[in-house]
Every structure is written in structure tokens, then in C-alpha cells.
């Protein structure tokens, strides 16, 4: 690359009119050892950019550990789901003994209700008899007044 | 979006994010923290990423905003040390050192630029973005990017030449 050409490029560079390709040419030109004295300050300038573009981020990013958390959470959720499904299924089915016991209890209750209703009916007739007695007495009172 | 897909989309520009953060925040530790923070944010919003055509530009915008916020918070929290009355007598030795690592001089000069120019010079000269992309990241017209970039480049060159001549005379 001719010197005059480089100088022209530098001028356009400072006016921000160069393309990325032309800037690459400048950077490469100033990589070499023997640069004319009057352009020596540009050497440091362009080399600085080439050098600082090699800097790397070396730490690990904190995204992976978060992901394993999700994995374990889903495992836990799956276990909880399976346990609950299992227990619901079990509670729906009764064993034969339990069924018989329930039948017995049902019959016993039925009997007890029968007994209560019969006795209640008995009480009913007694109460009505009492009421008739009361009416008789009342009639007597009203007669005596008249 | 699956993790693999996410990483595939987002990891290629992690160094660019880091370098921009370092350019703005200066310290390596803070730049690393900022990078981590940014990737956490991206990961949390991963379902939204599909809406953006250019995820990289979006991430760079987020980085820029995050770093500027950090700087603002720091400025309001801290007192700055200003030692303008400090005078160095041992100029010749200092010149020697400065010439030795003139590369770090460029770094210091970029440090003194306004934030917008700093970001633009980082994106253009280090990361080689096109003007249109820079405009998208910073929400500026490409011509405005060119103007700011030209100003930044000229400032650095003038300062370099000034320091250079000062050293000789």
C-alpha cells in the first residue's frame, strides 16, 4: 500500500467516511514494524484497537445452575403427582370386608330409624287422646258459665 | 425457547458485551458483573427475544443502558477525588514510560471522551459494527453516528500528537 494512499485513507477515516474494509486495511498497515515517523502515533492508535478486540470474557455465565433447578423441580412435581394419583385410586376401591361392614352399618341404622318412627307414631295417638280429654273439660266449663 | 437455542443465539456476542461494559465501567470486576447481570436479564426475557430481529443489537442497547445506569448510581453515591494541583517533576522518566506503553495512552485518551463518543468508538473501531447497526443500538441516525465518531477520532489524534510533540520539545 502506497504512503499517499494511506494518508488519504487516514484523512477519510477521521471524517468517518471509510468502510469497514478500508479500516481493516489501515489496521493491517499499522501492524507492520516500519511505519513513517510522522504517522507513528497512529501505530499506537490502531494497534490499541486490534489489541483490545482480543479481550475475552472468561467467567462462566450463571445460566446453567438455574436450569438444573428446573430439572429437579420437575422431578419433584412428577413424584408428587404420582403419589397423589396412586392414593386417589386406592381410596376409590374398597376391600370385601370393608364393603360388608358398611352394609351391616347401613342395616343397623335403618333399623334404628324404623324404631324411632314407630315410637313417634305411638306418641302421636297418646297426644291426640290427651287433647280430646282437654276438649271435654273445656266444654264443661263453657256450659257451666252459660 | 430452549436453553441450547438461547445459548446459541446469545453466546456469540458475550465478549462484545463484556468489552463494551469494560469500556464504560473501566474496572474488570464491574464489567464482569454487568455481563452476568445482562445475561440473566436476557435469560429471564428469553420468550421475548424472538420478537426482536436483531438480538445482538438489542443486547448491546441493554448493555449500554445498564452501564450508564450503573455510572449514574455510582456518581450520586461517591465523592470523586480530584487532584488537579498535583505536579510531576520527573517528566523525562514519565515520558519514557508513556512512550513504552503508548497503547495504554490511547486507552486513557478514550477514557476522557464523552460517553456517547466512547460507546461509538468502541462499537466501530473495536467491534467493527456498521454505521446502521450502531445507529440501531444507540437509537441514532447513521449520519449522527458518523459525526460523533469523526469528532472522537479527531480528538484522540489531536491529543496524541499534542502529547507526542510535548515530549520532544
Coordinates of C-alpha atoms in Angstrom, one line a residue:
Chain A
X1 CA 0.0 0.0 0.0
X2 CA 1.5 3.4 -1.0
X3 CA 2.1 6.0 1.6
X4 CA 0.0 8.6 -0.2
X5 CA -2.8 6.2 -0.3
X6 CA -2.6 5.5 3.4
X7 CA -2.5 9.2 4.2
X8 CA -5.6 9.7 2.1
X9 CA -7.3 6.8 3.9
X10 CA -6.4 8.3 7.3
X11 CA -8.0 11.6 6.4
X12 CA -11.2 9.9 5.3
X13 CA -11.0 7.7 8.4
X14 CA -11.0 10.8 10.6
X15 CA -14.0 12.1 8.8
X16 CA -15.7 8.8 9.4
X17 CA -16.1 8.1 5.7
X18 CA -14.2 4.9 5.5
X19 CA -15.9 1.5 5.1
X20 CA -15.1 -1.4 7.5
X21 CA -12.9 -2.9 4.8
X22 CA -10.8 0.2 4.4
X23 CA -10.5 0.5 8.2
X24 CA -9.2 -3.1 8.2
X25 CA -6.6 -2.1 5.6
X26 CA -5.4 0.7 7.9
X27 CA -5.3 -1.6 10.9
X28 CA -3.2 -4.1 9.0
X29 CA -0.9 -1.4 7.6
X30 CA -0.1 -0.2 11.1
X31 CA 0.6 -3.7 12.3
X32 CA 3.9 -3.7 10.5
X33 CA 7.1 -2.6 12.1
X34 CA 8.5 0.2 9.9
X35 CA 5.9 3.0 9.8
X36 CA 7.0 6.5 8.7
X37 CA 7.8 8.8 11.6
X38 CA 5.1 11.3 11.0
X39 CA 2.5 8.5 11.3
X40 CA 4.0 6.8 14.3
X41 CA 1.2 8.0 16.7
X42 CA -1.3 6.2 14.5
X43 CA 0.6 3.0 15.1
X44 CA -0.2 3.0 18.8
X45 CA -3.8 4.1 18.0
X46 CA -4.6 1.3 15.6
X47 CA -2.7 -1.3 17.5
X48 CA -4.7 -0.4 20.5
X49 CA -8.0 -1.3 18.8
X50 CA -6.6 -4.6 17.4
X51 CA -5.4 -5.5 20.8
X52 CA -8.5 -4.6 22.8
X53 CA -10.7 -6.6 20.4
X54 CA -8.9 -9.7 21.6
X55 CA -10.1 -9.4 25.2
X56 CA -12.4 -12.2 26.3
X57 CA -15.0 -12.8 28.9
X58 CA -13.6 -15.8 30.8
X59 CA -16.1 -16.3 33.7
X60 CA -18.9 -18.8 33.2
X61 CA -22.3 -17.4 32.8
X62 CA -24.8 -18.1 35.6
X63 CA -27.4 -19.7 33.4
X64 CA -26.7 -23.4 33.7
X65 CA -27.2 -23.8 37.5
X66 CA -30.6 -22.2 37.2
X67 CA -31.6 -24.8 34.7
X68 CA -30.7 -27.8 36.9
X69 CA -33.0 -26.3 39.5
X70 CA -35.8 -26.6 37.0
X71 CA -35.0 -30.2 36.3
X72 CA -35.1 -31.1 40.0
X73 CA -38.3 -29.2 40.4
X74 CA -40.0 -31.1 37.6
X75 CA -38.8 -34.4 39.1
X76 CA -40.3 -33.4 42.5
X77 CA -43.6 -32.4 40.8
X78 CA -43.7 -35.7 39.0
X79 CA -43.2 -37.7 42.2
X80 CA -45.9 -35.6 44.0
X81 CA -48.3 -36.2 41.1
X82 CA -47.7 -40.0 41.1
X83 CA -48.2 -40.3 44.8
X84 CA -51.5 -38.3 44.7
X85 CA -52.8 -40.3 41.7
X86 CA -51.9 -43.6 43.5
X87 CA -53.7 -42.6 46.7
X88 CA -56.8 -41.4 45.0
X89 CA -57.1 -44.6 43.0
X90 CA -56.7 -46.6 46.2
X91 CA -59.3 -44.7 48.1
X92 CA -61.9 -45.4 45.4
X93 CA -61.6 -49.2 45.8
X94 CA -63.0 -50.8 49.0
X95 CA -62.0 -54.3 50.1
X96 CA -64.7 -57.0 50.6
X97 CA -64.5 -56.8 54.4
X98 CA -65.0 -53.1 54.3
X99 CA -67.9 -53.5 52.0
X100 CA -69.6 -56.0 54.3
X101 CA -69.0 -53.8 57.3
X102 CA -70.5 -50.9 55.5
X103 CA -73.6 -52.9 54.6
X104 CA -74.1 -54.0 58.2
X105 CA -73.8 -50.5 59.4
X106 CA -76.4 -49.4 56.9
X107 CA -78.8 -52.0 58.0
X108 CA -78.3 -51.2 61.7
X109 CA -79.0 -47.5 61.0
X110 CA -82.1 -48.4 59.0
X111 CA -83.4 -50.5 62.0
X112 CA -82.7 -47.6 64.4
X113 CA -84.7 -45.2 62.2
X114 CA -87.6 -47.7 62.0
X115 CA -87.7 -48.0 65.7
X116 CA -87.8 -44.2 66.2
X117 CA -90.6 -43.7 63.7
X118 CA -92.7 -46.4 65.3
X119 CA -92.4 -44.9 68.7
X120 CA -93.1 -41.5 67.4
X121 CA -96.4 -42.8 65.9
X122 CA -97.3 -44.3 69.3
X123 CA -96.7 -40.9 71.0
X124 CA -98.9 -39.3 68.4
X125 CA -102.1 -41.3 69.4
X126 CA -101.4 -40.7 73.1
X127 CA -101.2 -36.9 72.4
X128 CA -104.5 -36.9 70.5
X129 CA -106.3 -38.8 73.3
X130 CA -105.0 -36.1 75.7
X131 CA -106.3 -33.4 73.5
X132 CA -109.8 -35.0 73.4
X133 CA -109.8 -35.1 77.2
X134 CA -108.9 -31.4 77.4
X135 CA -111.8 -30.6 75.0
X136 CA -114.3 -32.4 77.2
X137 CA -113.2 -30.4 80.2
X138 CA -113.4 -27.2 78.3
X139 CA -116.9 -27.9 77.1
X140 CA -117.9 -28.5 80.7
X141 CA -116.5 -25.1 81.7
X142 CA -118.2 -23.2 79.0
X143 CA -121.6 -25.0 79.7
X144 CA -121.4 -24.1 83.4
X145 CA -120.8 -20.5 82.5
X146 CA -123.9 -20.3 80.3
Chain B
X1 CA -37.1 -21.2 23.8
X2 CA -34.8 -24.0 24.9
X3 CA -31.6 -23.3 26.7
X4 CA -29.5 -24.7 23.8
X5 CA -31.2 -22.4 21.3
X6 CA -30.9 -19.5 23.7
X7 CA -27.2 -20.0 24.2
X8 CA -26.6 -20.4 20.5
X9 CA -28.3 -17.1 19.8
X10 CA -26.8 -15.2 22.7
X11 CA -23.3 -16.5 23.5
X12 CA -21.5 -15.4 20.3
X13 CA -21.5 -11.8 21.4
X14 CA -20.7 -12.2 25.0
X15 CA -17.2 -10.8 24.5
X16 CA -18.6 -7.8 22.8
X17 CA -20.9 -7.2 25.7
X18 CA -18.1 -7.6 28.1
X19 CA -15.8 -5.2 26.2
X20 CA -18.4 -2.5 26.0
X21 CA -19.1 -2.9 29.7
X22 CA -15.5 -2.6 30.4
X23 CA -15.1 0.4 28.2
X24 CA -17.8 2.2 30.2
X25 CA -17.3 0.9 33.7
X26 CA -13.5 0.7 33.5
X27 CA -13.0 -2.0 36.2
X28 CA -12.8 -5.6 35.1
X29 CA -14.9 -6.8 38.1
X30 CA -17.7 -4.4 37.4
X31 CA -17.6 -5.3 33.7
X32 CA -17.9 -9.0 34.6
X33 CA -20.8 -8.3 36.9
X34 CA -22.5 -6.3 34.3
X35 CA -22.1 -9.1 31.7
X36 CA -23.5 -11.6 34.2
X37 CA -26.4 -9.3 35.0
X38 CA -27.2 -8.7 31.4
X39 CA -27.2 -12.4 30.5
X40 CA -29.5 -13.1 33.5
X41 CA -31.8 -10.4 32.1
X42 CA -31.7 -11.9 28.7
X43 CA -32.4 -15.4 30.1
X44 CA -35.4 -14.1 32.1
X45 CA -36.8 -12.4 29.0
X46 CA -35.9 -15.2 26.6
X47 CA -39.5 -15.6 25.4
X48 CA -39.5 -12.0 24.2
X49 CA -36.2 -12.4 22.3
X50 CA -38.0 -14.0 19.4
X51 CA -39.8 -10.7 18.7
X52 CA -36.5 -8.9 18.0
X53 CA -35.0 -9.2 14.6
X54 CA -31.5 -8.4 15.8
X55 CA -30.9 -9.9 19.2
X56 CA -27.3 -8.7 19.3
X57 CA -28.2 -5.0 18.7
X58 CA -30.9 -5.4 21.4
X59 CA -28.4 -6.9 23.8
X60 CA -25.9 -4.1 23.1
X61 CA -28.5 -1.5 23.7
X62 CA -29.3 -3.2 27.0
X63 CA -25.7 -3.3 28.0
X64 CA -25.2 0.4 27.2
X65 CA -28.3 1.4 29.2
X66 CA -27.3 -0.9 32.2
X67 CA -23.8 0.5 32.3
X68 CA -24.9 4.1 32.1
X69 CA -27.4 3.5 34.9
X70 CA -24.6 2.0 36.9
X71 CA -22.4 5.0 36.3
X72 CA -25.2 7.4 37.3
X73 CA -25.8 5.5 40.5
X74 CA -22.1 5.5 41.3
X75 CA -21.7 9.2 40.6
X76 CA -24.5 10.0 43.0
X77 CA -23.1 7.7 45.7
X78 CA -19.5 8.5 45.6
X79 CA -17.3 11.5 46.0
X80 CA -14.7 11.9 43.3
X81 CA -11.1 12.6 44.1
X82 CA -9.8 15.4 42.0
X83 CA -6.1 16.2 42.2
X84 CA -5.5 18.9 39.7
X85 CA -2.8 20.5 41.8
X86 CA -0.6 17.5 41.5
X87 CA 2.6 18.3 39.6
X88 CA 5.0 15.8 38.4
X89 CA 8.7 16.9 38.2
X90 CA 10.1 13.7 36.8
X91 CA 8.8 14.3 33.3
X92 CA 11.6 12.6 31.4
X93 CA 11.0 9.3 33.1
X94 CA 7.3 9.6 32.7
X95 CA 7.7 10.3 29.0
X96 CA 9.8 7.2 28.7
X97 CA 7.2 5.1 30.3
X98 CA 4.5 6.6 28.3
X99 CA 6.2 6.0 25.0
X100 CA 6.8 2.5 26.1
X101 CA 3.2 1.7 26.6
X102 CA 1.7 4.3 24.2
X103 CA -1.1 1.8 23.7
X104 CA -2.3 2.4 27.2
X105 CA -2.1 6.1 26.4
X106 CA -4.7 5.6 23.7
X107 CA -6.8 3.8 26.3
X108 CA -6.6 6.8 28.7
X109 CA -7.5 9.2 25.9
X110 CA -10.6 7.2 25.0
X111 CA -11.4 7.3 28.7
X112 CA -11.7 11.1 28.6
X113 CA -14.2 11.2 25.8
X114 CA -17.9 11.8 26.4
X115 CA -19.8 8.6 26.9
X116 CA -21.6 8.7 23.6
X117 CA -18.4 9.0 21.7
X118 CA -16.8 6.4 23.9
X119 CA -19.5 3.9 23.0
X120 CA -19.4 4.7 19.3
X121 CA -15.7 4.4 19.1
X122 CA -15.9 1.1 20.9
X123 CA -18.6 -0.3 18.7
X124 CA -16.9 0.9 15.4
X125 CA -13.2 0.6 15.9
X126 CA -13.1 -2.4 18.3
X127 CA -16.2 -4.4 17.4
X128 CA -16.4 -3.3 13.7
X129 CA -20.1 -2.6 13.5
X130 CA -21.7 -0.9 10.5
X131 CA -23.0 2.6 11.0
X132 CA -26.6 1.4 10.6
X133 CA -26.1 -1.1 13.3
X134 CA -24.6 1.4 15.7
X135 CA -27.5 3.7 14.9
X136 CA -29.9 0.9 15.8
X137 CA -28.1 0.2 19.1
X138 CA -27.9 3.8 20.2
X139 CA -31.2 4.9 18.6
X140 CA -29.4 7.5 16.4
X141 CA -29.3 8.4 12.7
X142 CA -26.3 6.9 10.9
X143 CA -25.2 10.4 10.0
X144 CA -25.2 11.4 13.7
X145 CA -23.1 8.4 14.4
X146 CA -20.6 9.4 11.7
X147 CA -20.4 12.9 13.1
X148 CA -19.8 11.8 16.6
X149 CA -17.3 9.2 15.5
X150 CA -15.3 11.7 13.4
X151 CA -15.2 14.0 16.4
X152 CA -14.0 11.3 18.7
X153 CA -11.3 10.2 16.2
X154 CA -10.1 13.7 15.7
X155 CA -9.9 14.4 19.4
X156 CA -7.8 11.3 20.1
X157 CA -5.5 12.1 17.2
X158 CA -5.0 15.7 18.3
X159 CA -4.3 14.6 21.9
X160 CA -1.9 12.0 20.7
X161 CA 0.0 14.5 18.5
X162 CA 0.0 17.1 21.3
X163 CA 1.5 14.7 23.8
X164 CA 4.0 13.5 21.2
X165 CA 5.2 17.0 20.4
X166 CA 5.3 18.0 24.0
X167 CA 7.6 15.0 24.7
X168 CA 10.0 16.0 22.0
X169 CA 10.3 19.8 22.7

